[in-house]
Amino acid sequence: MRRFVALAALAVALVCALVPSVSFTEDRDTVQLAKVIYALARDESYATKLAIGTVVMNRVESDWFDDTLGEVLDEQQQFPAGSRYDGESLSAAHDVLSGARTLDAGALYYQALDASQPWGEEGRVATVGGYAFYSTDGNL
């Protein structure tokens, strides 16, 4: 019986170490934002993760987009609906939801620098990591 309890405790500890923890502050919106950040910037710097999160929150706060985080993230073909996240993406989501912003409020769009049809310089407000951030949609 002691071996079973010890093995069960070891298994629980291993799962806790490998899976990002979920606490009372990690509500659905926080986790959903962390998944988007991870899907777009998993191999990027923390600054890039914050910039992606800033674009999302700029849209939430803009009169031109939906009013809630869930609605902005669920908008078709705007942000990937990731299924995973890590601790750094979760931390970036917490920071952004707590008010941290790394880009101007006008930064509402993003594009990977290696995109097959780059938007160019018009409306570009910043370049962070592998992304360019824009105040206007380069597809318009």
PDB file of C-alpha atoms in Angstrom:
ATOM      1  CA  MET A   1       0.000   0.000   0.000  1.00  0.00           C
ATOM      2  CA  ARG A   2       2.841   2.395   0.804  1.00  0.00           C
ATOM      3  CA  ARG A   3       4.374   1.787  -2.617  1.00  0.00           C
ATOM      4  CA  PHE A   4       1.083   2.577  -4.294  1.00  0.00           C
ATOM      5  CA  VAL A   5       0.707   5.836  -2.357  1.00  0.00           C
ATOM      6  CA  ALA A   6       4.321   6.774  -3.109  1.00  0.00           C
ATOM      7  CA  LEU A   7       3.881   6.021  -6.816  1.00  0.00           C
ATOM      8  CA  ALA A   8       0.615   7.965  -6.925  1.00  0.00           C
ATOM      9  CA  ALA A   9       2.259  10.966  -5.242  1.00  0.00           C
ATOM     10  CA  LEU A  10       5.183  10.775  -7.672  1.00  0.00           C
ATOM     11  CA  ALA A  11       2.788  10.634 -10.643  1.00  0.00           C
ATOM     12  CA  VAL A  12       0.866  13.665  -9.391  1.00  0.00           C
ATOM     13  CA  ALA A  13       4.117  15.598  -8.840  1.00  0.00           C
ATOM     14  CA  LEU A  14       5.290  14.717 -12.350  1.00  0.00           C
ATOM     15  CA  VAL A  15       2.024  15.820 -13.932  1.00  0.00           C
ATOM     16  CA  CYS A  16       2.121  19.090 -11.980  1.00  0.00           C
ATOM     17  CA  ALA A  17       5.668  19.750 -13.168  1.00  0.00           C
ATOM     18  CA  LEU A  18       4.890  19.081 -16.835  1.00  0.00           C
ATOM     19  CA  VAL A  19       1.494  20.762 -17.197  1.00  0.00           C
ATOM     20  CA  PRO A  20       1.015  24.493 -16.598  1.00  0.00           C
ATOM     21  CA  SER A  21      -0.855  24.912 -13.366  1.00  0.00           C
ATOM     22  CA  VAL A  22      -4.346  26.348 -13.339  1.00  0.00           C
ATOM     23  CA  SER A  23      -5.295  28.443 -10.367  1.00  0.00           C
ATOM     24  CA  PHE A  24      -8.247  30.632  -9.516  1.00  0.00           C
ATOM     25  CA  THR A  25      -6.726  33.573 -11.447  1.00  0.00           C
ATOM     26  CA  GLU A  26      -6.430  31.590 -14.653  1.00  0.00           C
ATOM     27  CA  ASP A  27      -9.951  31.952 -15.926  1.00  0.00           C
ATOM     28  CA  ARG A  28     -11.162  31.028 -19.392  1.00  0.00           C
ATOM     29  CA  ASP A  29     -10.123  34.357 -20.954  1.00  0.00           C
ATOM     30  CA  THR A  30      -6.602  34.201 -19.517  1.00  0.00           C
ATOM     31  CA  VAL A  31      -6.052  30.660 -20.738  1.00  0.00           C
ATOM     32  CA  GLN A  32      -7.581  31.446 -24.149  1.00  0.00           C
ATOM     33  CA  LEU A  33      -5.248  34.444 -24.549  1.00  0.00           C
ATOM     34  CA  ALA A  34      -2.260  32.349 -23.418  1.00  0.00           C
ATOM     35  CA  LYS A  35      -3.125  29.762 -26.101  1.00  0.00           C
ATOM     36  CA  VAL A  36      -3.229  32.457 -28.800  1.00  0.00           C
ATOM     37  CA  ILE A  37       0.081  33.914 -27.639  1.00  0.00           C
ATOM     38  CA  TYR A  38       1.660  30.454 -27.600  1.00  0.00           C
ATOM     39  CA  ALA A  39       0.299  29.598 -31.057  1.00  0.00           C
ATOM     40  CA  LEU A  40       1.761  32.782 -32.554  1.00  0.00           C
ATOM     41  CA  ALA A  41       4.914  33.334 -30.525  1.00  0.00           C
ATOM     42  CA  ARG A  42       5.940  30.118 -28.785  1.00  0.00           C
ATOM     43  CA  ASP A  43       9.551  30.419 -30.037  1.00  0.00           C
ATOM     44  CA  GLU A  44       9.696  34.214 -29.754  1.00  0.00           C
ATOM     45  CA  SER A  45      10.943  36.470 -26.969  1.00  0.00           C
ATOM     46  CA  TYR A  46       8.809  37.522 -24.032  1.00  0.00           C
ATOM     47  CA  ALA A  47       8.661  41.010 -25.579  1.00  0.00           C
ATOM     48  CA  THR A  48       7.066  39.514 -28.698  1.00  0.00           C
ATOM     49  CA  LYS A  49       4.540  37.615 -26.592  1.00  0.00           C
ATOM     50  CA  LEU A  50       3.610  40.864 -24.838  1.00  0.00           C
ATOM     51  CA  ALA A  51       3.296  42.665 -28.194  1.00  0.00           C
ATOM     52  CA  ILE A  52       0.903  40.000 -29.529  1.00  0.00           C
ATOM     53  CA  GLY A  53      -1.146  40.279 -26.336  1.00  0.00           C
ATOM     54  CA  THR A  54      -1.116  44.063 -26.643  1.00  0.00           C
ATOM     55  CA  VAL A  55      -2.644  43.893 -30.143  1.00  0.00           C
ATOM     56  CA  VAL A  56      -5.415  41.682 -28.797  1.00  0.00           C
ATOM     57  CA  MET A  57      -6.174  44.043 -25.919  1.00  0.00           C
ATOM     58  CA  ASN A  58      -5.930  47.107 -28.189  1.00  0.00           C
ATOM     59  CA  ARG A  59      -8.713  45.559 -30.237  1.00  0.00           C
ATOM     60  CA  VAL A  60     -10.820  44.901 -27.139  1.00  0.00           C
ATOM     61  CA  GLU A  61     -10.386  48.550 -26.148  1.00  0.00           C
ATOM     62  CA  SER A  62     -11.003  49.895 -29.680  1.00  0.00           C
ATOM     63  CA  ASP A  63     -14.394  51.103 -30.903  1.00  0.00           C
ATOM     64  CA  TRP A  64     -13.782  49.280 -34.206  1.00  0.00           C
ATOM     65  CA  PHE A  65     -13.761  45.747 -32.773  1.00  0.00           C
ATOM     66  CA  ASP A  66     -15.864  43.611 -30.451  1.00  0.00           C
ATOM     67  CA  ASP A  67     -15.990  44.570 -26.777  1.00  0.00           C
ATOM     68  CA  THR A  68     -14.885  41.378 -25.025  1.00  0.00           C
ATOM     69  CA  LEU A  69     -11.718  39.344 -25.164  1.00  0.00           C
ATOM     70  CA  GLY A  70     -13.612  36.210 -26.124  1.00  0.00           C
ATOM     71  CA  GLU A  71     -15.355  37.945 -29.017  1.00  0.00           C
ATOM     72  CA  VAL A  72     -12.097  39.443 -30.322  1.00  0.00           C
ATOM     73  CA  LEU A  73     -10.278  36.104 -30.128  1.00  0.00           C
ATOM     74  CA  ASP A  74     -13.171  34.246 -31.755  1.00  0.00           C
ATOM     75  CA  GLU A  75     -13.311  36.611 -34.740  1.00  0.00           C
ATOM     76  CA  GLN A  76     -12.755  34.546 -37.892  1.00  0.00           C
ATOM     77  CA  GLN A  77      -9.257  34.422 -39.395  1.00  0.00           C
ATOM     78  CA  GLN A  78      -7.781  36.932 -36.948  1.00  0.00           C
ATOM     79  CA  PHE A  79      -6.116  34.881 -34.223  1.00  0.00           C
ATOM     80  CA  PRO A  80      -5.345  31.163 -34.126  1.00  0.00           C
ATOM     81  CA  ALA A  81      -7.337  29.097 -31.659  1.00  0.00           C
ATOM     82  CA  GLY A  82      -4.416  27.313 -30.064  1.00  0.00           C
ATOM     83  CA  SER A  83      -4.820  24.217 -27.966  1.00  0.00           C
ATOM     84  CA  ARG A  84      -1.664  24.490 -25.837  1.00  0.00           C
ATOM     85  CA  TYR A  85       0.181  27.074 -23.791  1.00  0.00           C
ATOM     86  CA  ASP A  86       3.250  27.271 -21.583  1.00  0.00           C
ATOM     87  CA  GLY A  87       4.184  29.183 -18.453  1.00  0.00           C
ATOM     88  CA  GLU A  88       5.737  32.093 -20.333  1.00  0.00           C
ATOM     89  CA  SER A  89       2.664  32.554 -22.547  1.00  0.00           C
ATOM     90  CA  LEU A  90       0.447  32.369 -19.478  1.00  0.00           C
ATOM     91  CA  SER A  91       2.610  34.965 -17.740  1.00  0.00           C
ATOM     92  CA  ALA A  92       2.391  37.265 -20.779  1.00  0.00           C
ATOM     93  CA  ALA A  93      -1.401  36.841 -20.815  1.00  0.00           C
ATOM     94  CA  HIS A  94      -1.554  37.757 -17.107  1.00  0.00           C
ATOM     95  CA  ASP A  95       0.640  40.822 -17.673  1.00  0.00           C
ATOM     96  CA  VAL A  96      -1.402  42.085 -20.614  1.00  0.00           C
ATOM     97  CA  LEU A  97      -4.716  41.478 -18.873  1.00  0.00           C
ATOM     98  CA  SER A  98      -3.311  43.384 -15.866  1.00  0.00           C
ATOM     99  CA  GLY A  99      -2.690  46.429 -18.056  1.00  0.00           C
ATOM    100  CA  ALA A 100       0.836  45.966 -19.426  1.00  0.00           C
ATOM    101  CA  ARG A 101       1.105  47.347 -22.960  1.00  0.00           C
ATOM    102  CA  THR A 102       4.230  47.388 -25.119  1.00  0.00           C
ATOM    103  CA  LEU A 103       2.782  49.018 -28.233  1.00  0.00           C
ATOM    104  CA  ASP A 104       0.846  52.184 -28.965  1.00  0.00           C
ATOM    105  CA  ALA A 105      -2.945  51.892 -28.607  1.00  0.00           C
ATOM    106  CA  GLY A 106      -3.217  52.246 -32.382  1.00  0.00           C
ATOM    107  CA  ALA A 107      -1.418  48.948 -33.010  1.00  0.00           C
ATOM    108  CA  LEU A 108      -4.355  46.777 -34.047  1.00  0.00           C
ATOM    109  CA  TYR A 109      -2.826  44.402 -36.596  1.00  0.00           C
ATOM    110  CA  TYR A 110       0.173  42.111 -36.871  1.00  0.00           C
ATOM    111  CA  GLN A 111       1.943  40.178 -39.586  1.00  0.00           C
ATOM    112  CA  ALA A 112       4.853  37.761 -39.504  1.00  0.00           C
ATOM    113  CA  LEU A 113       7.947  39.255 -41.105  1.00  0.00           C
ATOM    114  CA  ASP A 114       8.334  36.171 -43.292  1.00  0.00           C
ATOM    115  CA  ALA A 115       4.777  36.419 -44.698  1.00  0.00           C
ATOM    116  CA  SER A 116       4.488  35.579 -48.378  1.00  0.00           C
ATOM    117  CA  GLN A 117       2.770  38.910 -49.115  1.00  0.00           C
ATOM    118  CA  PRO A 118       4.268  41.503 -46.750  1.00  0.00           C
ATOM    119  CA  TRP A 119       2.287  44.653 -46.091  1.00  0.00           C
ATOM    120  CA  GLY A 120       5.232  47.032 -46.280  1.00  0.00           C
ATOM    121  CA  GLU A 121       5.903  50.110 -44.197  1.00  0.00           C
ATOM    122  CA  GLU A 122       2.616  52.011 -44.415  1.00  0.00           C
ATOM    123  CA  GLY A 123       0.941  51.985 -41.016  1.00  0.00           C
ATOM    124  CA  ARG A 124       3.783  50.064 -39.349  1.00  0.00           C
ATOM    125  CA  VAL A 125       4.196  51.164 -35.745  1.00  0.00           C
ATOM    126  CA  ALA A 126       6.778  48.635 -34.542  1.00  0.00           C
ATOM    127  CA  THR A 127       8.736  45.510 -35.283  1.00  0.00           C
ATOM    128  CA  VAL A 128       9.212  43.096 -32.405  1.00  0.00           C
ATOM    129  CA  GLY A 129      10.827  39.718 -32.893  1.00  0.00           C
ATOM    130  CA  GLY A 130       9.477  38.049 -35.999  1.00  0.00           C
ATOM    131  CA  TYR A 131       6.422  40.303 -36.282  1.00  0.00           C
ATOM    132  CA  ALA A 132       5.540  43.720 -37.663  1.00  0.00           C
ATOM    133  CA  PHE A 133       2.726  45.608 -35.941  1.00  0.00           C
ATOM    134  CA  TYR A 134       0.445  48.012 -37.787  1.00  0.00           C
ATOM    135  CA  SER A 135      -2.187  50.652 -37.199  1.00  0.00           C
ATOM    136  CA  THR A 136      -3.907  49.804 -40.477  1.00  0.00           C
ATOM    137  CA  ASP A 137      -4.669  46.469 -42.113  1.00  0.00           C
ATOM    138  CA  GLY A 138      -2.280  45.964 -45.027  1.00  0.00           C
ATOM    139  CA  ASN A 139      -4.907  43.894 -46.838  1.00  0.00           C
ATOM    140  CA  LEU A 140      -7.224  46.870 -47.314  1.00  0.00           C
TER     141      LEU A 140
END
